[in-house]
Each structure stands twice: as C-alpha cells, then as structure tokens.
Amino acid sequence: MPTVILLGGSGQIGVFVVPRLLQAGYRVVAVVRKRATQTHMNKPGPENLLRVEIQQLTAELVGSGGAGSLLLSCGPIELARQVLQRQVHFKRAVIISTSSVTIKKDSTDAREREQMETIFGAEKAIKRLCRSNGTSLVLLRPTLIYGCGMDYNVSLIYRWMKKWRFFPVAAKAPGLRQPLHADDLAEVALGALSVPVEDFLESPVCGGSTISYREMVDRTGQAAGNGGRGVALPSSVLAVAVAVAGRLSPARRMGAGMVWRQAEDLVFNDHEIRLMTEVSARKFRPQSLDFQRPSPIL
C-alpha cells in the first residue's frame, strides 16, 4: 500500500484530497499542527489515516515497503520545503503552489510583490531539494479556487452578494478568468502522484470556463439566489476604496491591485496535465452548495 505524506489536509484543497486519497487505497500520513494532534487524539478515523506533527516525520514512519513514499502538499509551500529538508526520501512530490507567482510578480502593491517573491523562492528551494534527493517533482499552479467556502476570491464575492445583493466591479471588468473548483484540483493532484514524470513537471491548473471577471461575479450572484449582480464603479474610485478597506482590515488581504487586475486577462493552458491525469475541467456554474465547507476528516 503506497504511503502519501499529506500537508494541508484540513485546508481548502485538503478537505477534498483526503477522501480521494483514502478511496484510492493510499495510506495517508497527515502532517498537522500540535494543537490539531491533541484535539484529534481520541477522534476515530479511517484505518489508513495517521496524524503526526512534522517533528515525528521519519524515514521509518513514511516507509512503504520499498515502493517509495509520496509527498502531496496542498498547504503552505514553506511547509513543503521544510519537510523536504528533513532528508526523508520521496519517490514523487506533488506541490500545489499558485498561479499568482506569475500574475502578481510585477504588482503595484509592494506587499503582493513580497509575498510572491517568498513563494517563488520556496519553489526554487523545493526544485533544488528534489533534484538533489532524486525526487521527481510535479509543481501545480492553480488559478482562482472556489468550491469550499474557504477562499478569499470567489467565496468572498458570494458572501458579499448573499448579504448585499450586489458586488462592486471596476467599470466593465473585462479581464478573463478561469475559476477552478477545489475538488477538481484535488483530483488533478491525485492523478499527478502517478503520472509518468522522469524529473520535473510544472503546470497551471485551470477551470473549464474562460469568462470575464464581470461574468464570474454575475454567475456567483446567481448561486446566491437573491438576484445579486455586479455593479460597475469607476476603476479609480473602487481602487481607492479597496486600498483603504485593506489597510483597515486586520488580515490586510485587499489592495488596489485587485481592482486593476479586473481589466487583465489571467488565462493559462493546462492541456498537458489534464491529458496526463485524464481529469476534465468543470465548467463554472456554481451552486450555493459550492460555498459550504465539506465536513473535514482531519
């Protein structure tokens, strides 16, 4: 039975990945925080699921009868780098990063540029570690993720629509988007554990619809079920409002760059990875159920 070391198993992608891994017959060793380990110590779980802290990750623990263990990271990429540095051998590593490393690298927002530099640096370190350890690497860079209510893009639009019945957009907001369901990404990641890759494969993962930002907002409003739609505002006015709101928010997740990008096409081609994993891309026709978090196994 192959062993998969799983990172980020309780996150927006992990909630879909865990049941898929178990159903596919993998033994899953989920790396969790210490608090989570204590919380779930007495919680019954599937026979092939083990929860450990990163300090407990040893060659003996992840060993799988000589077949070679696998690493699947759908959490913070820095954690994946730390695990690979522990000198535990992996036959294959599937690392989920983000398409933002290319989209936001020249952002007008200094915070966004700094975040992307950090992620890109972690990607480079992971490539170097995999190369030196003889681990084949599949690096996935998904587009806008939805489908679990935990993202800060499409789900934010849905929650706003649910409350206010509109969502402000920058002018015509013509920039193209490819919203990706988290369960589709989980299925691609699962397939990537076993596709033929000799050394390294890097690929975007996209949704099955290429639509304007405005159309994405309007379809999300349809899912809210209250007639909500996008309302066009002058781009400069909206950019100032979002920048101010971002500074006042404790999380500081919003910035003016979000507004200006509504006019940009953020489109990628994931034909190769789709063909290799035999996973078709779901069209963007969200329902209210797509914005509710599935019951986590971890």
CSV table of C-alpha atoms in Angstrom, one decimal:
chain,number,residue,atom,x,y,z
A,1,MET,CA,0.0,0.0,0.0
A,2,PRO,CA,1.7,3.3,-1.1
A,3,THR,CA,2.1,6.0,1.6
A,4,VAL,CA,1.3,9.6,0.9
A,5,ILE,CA,2.6,12.3,3.3
A,6,LEU,CA,0.0,14.9,3.2
A,7,LEU,CA,0.4,18.6,4.0
A,8,GLY,CA,-2.5,21.0,4.4
A,9,GLY,CA,-5.1,18.2,4.8
A,10,SER,CA,-7.6,20.4,6.6
A,11,GLY,CA,-7.4,23.4,4.1
A,12,GLN,CA,-9.5,24.4,1.1
A,13,ILE,CA,-8.0,21.7,-1.1
A,14,GLY,CA,-7.2,19.1,1.6
A,15,VAL,CA,-10.8,18.6,2.6
A,16,PHE,CA,-11.4,17.2,-0.9
A,17,VAL,CA,-8.0,15.5,-1.2
A,18,VAL,CA,-8.2,13.3,1.9
A,19,PRO,CA,-11.3,11.3,1.0
A,20,ARG,CA,-10.0,10.9,-2.6
A,21,LEU,CA,-6.6,9.5,-1.3
A,22,LEU,CA,-8.3,7.1,1.1
A,23,GLN,CA,-10.8,5.9,-1.6
A,24,ALA,CA,-7.8,5.3,-4.0
A,25,GLY,CA,-6.2,3.0,-1.4
A,26,TYR,CA,-3.4,5.1,-0.2
A,27,ARG,CA,-2.0,5.1,3.4
A,28,VAL,CA,-2.2,8.7,4.4
A,29,VAL,CA,0.1,10.3,6.9
A,30,ALA,CA,-1.2,13.8,7.5
A,31,VAL,CA,1.2,16.4,9.0
A,32,VAL,CA,-0.8,18.6,11.4
A,33,ARG,CA,-0.1,21.3,14.0
A,34,LYS,CA,0.5,20.2,17.6
A,35,ARG,CA,-2.8,21.6,18.7
A,36,ALA,CA,-4.7,19.7,16.0
A,37,THR,CA,-2.9,16.5,17.0
A,38,GLN,CA,-4.1,16.9,20.6
A,39,THR,CA,-7.6,17.8,19.5
A,40,HIS,CA,-8.0,14.7,17.4
A,41,MET,CA,-6.0,12.3,19.5
A,42,ASN,CA,-9.1,10.4,20.6
A,43,LYS,CA,-11.1,11.1,17.4
A,44,PRO,CA,-11.9,7.9,15.5
A,45,GLY,CA,-10.7,8.0,11.9
A,46,PRO,CA,-10.2,5.8,8.9
A,47,GLU,CA,-7.8,2.9,9.4
A,48,ASN,CA,-5.3,4.1,6.8
A,49,LEU,CA,-5.1,7.7,8.1
A,50,LEU,CA,-2.4,8.7,10.6
A,51,ARG,CA,-2.0,12.2,12.1
A,52,VAL,CA,1.6,13.3,13.1
A,53,GLU,CA,3.5,16.5,13.8
A,54,ILE,CA,6.4,17.5,11.5
A,55,GLN,CA,8.9,16.5,14.2
A,56,GLN,CA,7.6,13.0,14.1
A,57,LEU,CA,8.2,12.6,10.4
A,58,THR,CA,10.9,10.0,10.0
A,59,ALA,CA,12.1,7.6,7.3
A,60,GLU,CA,10.7,4.7,9.3
A,61,LEU,CA,7.3,6.3,9.6
A,62,VAL,CA,6.8,7.2,5.9
A,63,GLY,CA,8.4,4.0,4.6
A,64,SER,CA,6.2,1.9,2.3
A,65,GLY,CA,7.8,-1.4,1.8
A,66,GLY,CA,10.4,-0.2,-0.6
A,67,ALA,CA,7.9,1.2,-3.1
A,68,GLY,CA,8.9,4.7,-2.2
A,69,SER,CA,6.7,7.2,-0.4
A,70,LEU,CA,4.9,10.2,-2.0
A,71,LEU,CA,4.6,13.8,-0.8
A,72,LEU,CA,1.4,15.8,-1.6
A,73,SER,CA,1.4,19.4,-0.4
A,74,CYS,CA,-1.8,21.4,-0.6
A,75,GLY,CA,-0.9,23.8,2.3
A,76,PRO,CA,1.7,26.5,2.7
A,77,ILE,CA,4.5,25.9,0.3
A,78,GLU,CA,7.1,26.8,3.0
A,79,LEU,CA,6.0,23.7,5.0
A,80,ALA,CA,6.7,21.5,1.9
A,81,ARG,CA,10.2,23.0,1.8
A,82,GLN,CA,10.7,22.2,5.5
A,83,VAL,CA,9.5,18.6,5.0
A,84,LEU,CA,11.8,18.0,2.0
A,85,GLN,CA,14.7,19.4,4.1
A,86,ARG,CA,14.2,16.6,6.7
A,87,GLN,CA,16.1,14.2,4.4
A,88,VAL,CA,13.2,11.8,4.1
A,89,HIS,CA,13.3,10.2,0.7
A,90,PHE,CA,10.3,10.6,-1.5
A,91,LYS,CA,9.7,9.0,-4.9
A,92,ARG,CA,7.4,11.8,-6.0
A,93,ALA,CA,6.4,15.2,-4.7
A,94,VAL,CA,3.3,16.9,-5.9
A,95,ILE,CA,3.4,20.5,-4.7
A,96,ILE,CA,0.4,22.9,-5.1
A,97,SER,CA,1.6,26.5,-5.4
A,98,THR,CA,-0.3,29.3,-7.1
A,99,SER,CA,-0.6,31.0,-10.5
A,100,SER,CA,-0.2,34.3,-8.6
A,101,VAL,CA,3.6,33.9,-8.7
A,102,THR,CA,3.4,35.0,-12.4
A,103,ILE,CA,0.4,37.2,-12.1
A,104,LYS,CA,1.5,39.4,-9.2
A,105,LYS,CA,5.2,39.5,-9.5
A,106,ASP,CA,5.0,43.0,-11.0
A,107,SER,CA,2.1,44.1,-8.9
A,108,THR,CA,1.8,47.8,-7.9
A,109,ASP,CA,1.2,46.5,-4.3
A,110,ALA,CA,4.5,46.0,-2.5
A,111,ARG,CA,3.0,43.5,-0.1
A,112,GLU,CA,1.8,41.3,-3.0
A,113,ARG,CA,5.3,41.5,-4.7
A,114,GLU,CA,6.9,40.5,-1.4
A,115,GLN,CA,4.5,37.6,-0.9
A,116,MET,CA,5.2,36.3,-4.4
A,117,GLU,CA,8.9,36.6,-4.1
A,118,THR,CA,8.7,34.5,-0.9
A,119,ILE,CA,6.6,31.8,-2.7
A,120,PHE,CA,8.8,31.8,-5.7
A,121,GLY,CA,11.9,31.5,-3.5
A,122,ALA,CA,10.3,28.4,-1.8
A,123,GLU,CA,9.5,26.9,-5.2
A,124,LYS,CA,13.2,27.3,-6.2
A,125,ALA,CA,14.3,25.7,-3.0
A,126,ILE,CA,11.9,22.8,-3.5
A,127,LYS,CA,13.2,22.2,-7.0
A,128,ARG,CA,16.7,22.2,-5.8
A,129,LEU,CA,15.9,19.8,-2.9
A,130,CYS,CA,14.0,17.4,-5.2
A,131,ARG,CA,16.8,17.4,-7.7
A,132,SER,CA,19.5,16.6,-5.0
A,133,ASN,CA,17.3,13.9,-3.4
A,134,GLY,CA,16.3,12.2,-6.7
A,135,THR,CA,12.6,13.0,-6.2
A,136,SER,CA,10.5,13.6,-9.2
A,137,LEU,CA,8.5,16.8,-8.8
A,138,VAL,CA,5.2,18.0,-10.1
A,139,LEU,CA,4.6,21.7,-9.4
A,140,LEU,CA,0.9,22.7,-9.9
A,141,ARG,CA,-0.1,26.4,-10.1
A,142,PRO,CA,-3.9,26.6,-9.9
A,143,THR,CA,-6.0,29.6,-10.9
A,144,LEU,CA,-8.8,31.1,-8.8
A,145,ILE,CA,-10.0,28.4,-6.5
A,146,TYR,CA,-13.6,28.1,-5.2
A,147,GLY,CA,-15.8,25.2,-4.0
A,148,CYS,CA,-15.2,25.1,-0.3
A,149,GLY,CA,-16.2,28.5,1.1
A,150,MET,CA,-12.6,29.0,2.4
A,151,ASP,CA,-11.1,31.1,-0.4
A,152,TYR,CA,-10.8,34.9,-0.4
A,153,ASN,CA,-11.8,35.4,-4.1
A,154,VAL,CA,-15.0,33.8,-5.4
A,155,SER,CA,-16.3,32.9,-2.0
A,156,LEU,CA,-15.8,36.5,-0.8
A,157,ILE,CA,-17.9,37.6,-3.8
A,158,TYR,CA,-20.6,35.0,-2.8
A,159,ARG,CA,-20.8,36.1,0.8
A,160,TRP,CA,-20.9,39.8,-0.2
A,161,MET,CA,-23.7,39.0,-2.7
A,162,LYS,CA,-25.6,37.0,-0.1
A,163,LYS,CA,-25.6,40.0,2.3
A,164,TRP,CA,-25.9,43.0,-0.1
A,165,ARG,CA,-27.3,41.6,-3.4
A,166,PHE,CA,-24.6,43.3,-5.4
A,167,PHE,CA,-20.8,43.3,-5.8
A,168,PRO,CA,-18.8,46.4,-6.9
A,169,VAL,CA,-16.7,45.8,-10.1
A,170,ALA,CA,-14.2,48.1,-11.9
A,171,ALA,CA,-16.0,49.5,-14.9
A,172,LYS,CA,-16.7,46.7,-17.4
A,173,ALA,CA,-14.3,44.3,-15.6
A,174,PRO,CA,-13.5,42.6,-18.9
A,175,GLY,CA,-10.4,40.6,-17.8
A,176,LEU,CA,-10.7,36.9,-18.4
A,177,ARG,CA,-10.7,34.3,-15.5
A,178,GLN,CA,-10.8,30.5,-15.2
A,179,PRO,CA,-12.3,29.7,-11.8
A,180,LEU,CA,-11.2,26.3,-10.6
A,181,HIS,CA,-13.2,24.0,-8.3
A,182,ALA,CA,-11.2,22.8,-5.3
A,183,ASP,CA,-12.4,19.2,-5.9
A,184,ASP,CA,-11.2,19.3,-9.5
A,185,LEU,CA,-7.8,20.4,-8.3
A,186,ALA,CA,-7.8,17.6,-5.7
A,187,GLU,CA,-8.5,15.1,-8.5
A,188,VAL,CA,-5.7,16.5,-10.7
A,189,ALA,CA,-3.3,16.4,-7.7
A,190,LEU,CA,-4.2,12.8,-7.0
A,191,GLY,CA,-3.6,11.9,-10.6
A,192,ALA,CA,-0.2,13.7,-10.6
A,193,LEU,CA,1.0,11.3,-7.9
A,194,SER,CA,1.3,8.5,-10.5
A,195,VAL,CA,1.7,10.1,-14.0
A,196,PRO,CA,5.0,9.4,-15.8
A,197,VAL,CA,7.4,12.2,-14.9
A,198,GLU,CA,11.1,11.5,-15.1
A,199,ASP,CA,12.3,14.6,-13.3
A,200,PHE,CA,10.2,17.7,-13.2
A,201,LEU,CA,6.8,18.9,-14.5
A,202,GLU,CA,5.4,22.4,-13.9
A,203,SER,CA,1.8,23.2,-14.9
A,204,PRO,CA,-1.0,25.6,-14.3
A,205,VAL,CA,-4.4,24.0,-13.4
A,206,CYS,CA,-7.4,25.9,-14.7
A,207,GLY,CA,-11.2,25.7,-14.5
A,208,GLY,CA,-13.3,24.7,-17.5
A,209,SER,CA,-14.8,28.2,-18.3
A,210,THR,CA,-12.9,31.2,-19.6
A,211,ILE,CA,-15.1,34.1,-18.7
A,212,SER,CA,-14.8,37.8,-17.9
A,213,TYR,CA,-14.4,38.9,-14.3
A,214,ARG,CA,-17.9,40.6,-14.6
A,215,GLU,CA,-19.4,37.3,-15.8
A,216,MET,CA,-17.8,35.4,-12.9
A,217,VAL,CA,-19.3,37.9,-10.5
A,218,ASP,CA,-22.8,37.6,-12.1
A,219,ARG,CA,-22.7,33.8,-12.1
A,220,THR,CA,-21.7,33.8,-8.4
A,221,GLY,CA,-24.6,36.1,-7.7
A,222,GLN,CA,-27.0,33.6,-9.4
A,223,ALA,CA,-25.7,31.0,-6.9
A,224,ALA,CA,-26.5,33.3,-4.0
A,225,GLY,CA,-30.1,33.0,-5.2
A,226,ASN,CA,-31.2,36.6,-4.5
A,227,GLY,CA,-30.8,38.3,-7.8
A,228,GLY,CA,-27.5,39.8,-7.0
A,229,ARG,CA,-25.3,41.2,-9.8
A,230,GLY,CA,-22.1,43.1,-10.3
A,231,VAL,CA,-22.4,46.9,-10.1
A,232,ALA,CA,-19.9,48.9,-12.2
A,233,LEU,CA,-17.9,51.7,-10.5
A,234,PRO,CA,-15.1,53.9,-11.9
A,235,SER,CA,-11.9,51.9,-11.5
A,236,SER,CA,-10.0,54.7,-9.7
A,237,VAL,CA,-12.8,55.2,-7.2
A,238,LEU,CA,-13.0,51.5,-6.4
A,239,ALA,CA,-9.2,51.1,-6.2
A,240,VAL,CA,-9.1,53.8,-3.5
A,241,ALA,CA,-11.9,52.3,-1.6
A,242,VAL,CA,-10.4,48.8,-1.7
A,243,ALA,CA,-7.0,50.1,-0.7
A,244,VAL,CA,-8.5,51.9,2.3
A,245,ALA,CA,-10.5,48.9,3.3
A,246,GLY,CA,-7.4,46.7,3.0
A,247,ARG,CA,-5.5,48.9,5.4
A,248,LEU,CA,-8.3,48.9,7.9
A,249,SER,CA,-8.8,45.1,7.8
A,250,PRO,CA,-6.8,43.1,10.3
A,251,ALA,CA,-6.0,40.5,7.7
A,252,ARG,CA,-5.0,43.1,5.1
A,253,ARG,CA,-5.8,40.8,2.2
A,254,MET,CA,-7.2,43.5,-0.1
A,255,GLY,CA,-5.3,46.0,-2.2
A,256,ALA,CA,-5.7,48.3,-5.2
A,257,GLY,CA,-4.0,45.7,-7.4
A,258,MET,CA,-7.1,43.5,-7.1
A,259,VAL,CA,-9.1,46.3,-8.8
A,260,TRP,CA,-6.7,47.0,-11.7
A,261,ARG,CA,-6.4,43.3,-12.4
A,262,GLN,CA,-10.1,43.1,-13.2
A,263,ALA,CA,-9.2,44.5,-16.7
A,264,GLU,CA,-6.4,42.0,-17.3
A,265,ASP,CA,-6.7,38.5,-18.9
A,266,LEU,CA,-5.3,36.0,-16.4
A,267,VAL,CA,-5.6,32.9,-18.6
A,268,PHE,CA,-3.4,29.7,-18.7
A,269,ASN,CA,-3.2,26.5,-20.7
A,270,ASP,CA,-3.3,23.3,-18.6
A,271,HIS,CA,-3.9,20.9,-21.5
A,272,GLU,CA,-0.9,18.7,-20.8
A,273,ILE,CA,-1.6,18.0,-17.1
A,274,ARG,CA,-5.3,17.4,-17.9
A,275,LEU,CA,-4.3,14.9,-20.6
A,276,MET,CA,-1.8,13.1,-18.4
A,277,THR,CA,-4.2,12.8,-15.4
A,278,GLU,CA,-7.3,12.2,-17.5
A,279,VAL,CA,-9.3,14.8,-15.4
A,280,SER,CA,-11.7,17.0,-17.3
A,281,ALA,CA,-12.2,20.6,-16.4
A,282,ARG,CA,-15.5,21.5,-14.7
A,283,LYS,CA,-17.5,24.5,-16.1
A,284,PHE,CA,-18.1,27.4,-13.8
A,285,ARG,CA,-21.8,27.1,-12.9
A,286,PRO,CA,-21.6,27.4,-9.1
A,287,GLN,CA,-24.4,26.4,-6.8
A,288,SER,CA,-24.9,27.5,-3.2
A,289,LEU,CA,-23.5,24.1,-2.0
A,290,ASP,CA,-20.2,25.1,-3.6
A,291,PHE,CA,-19.7,27.7,-1.0
A,292,GLN,CA,-20.1,25.5,2.0
A,293,ARG,CA,-17.2,23.8,3.6
A,294,PRO,CA,-17.3,19.9,3.4
A,295,SER,CA,-17.0,18.0,6.7
A,296,PRO,CA,-13.3,17.6,7.3
A,297,ILE,CA,-11.9,14.1,8.0
A,298,LEU,CA,-8.8,15.5,9.8
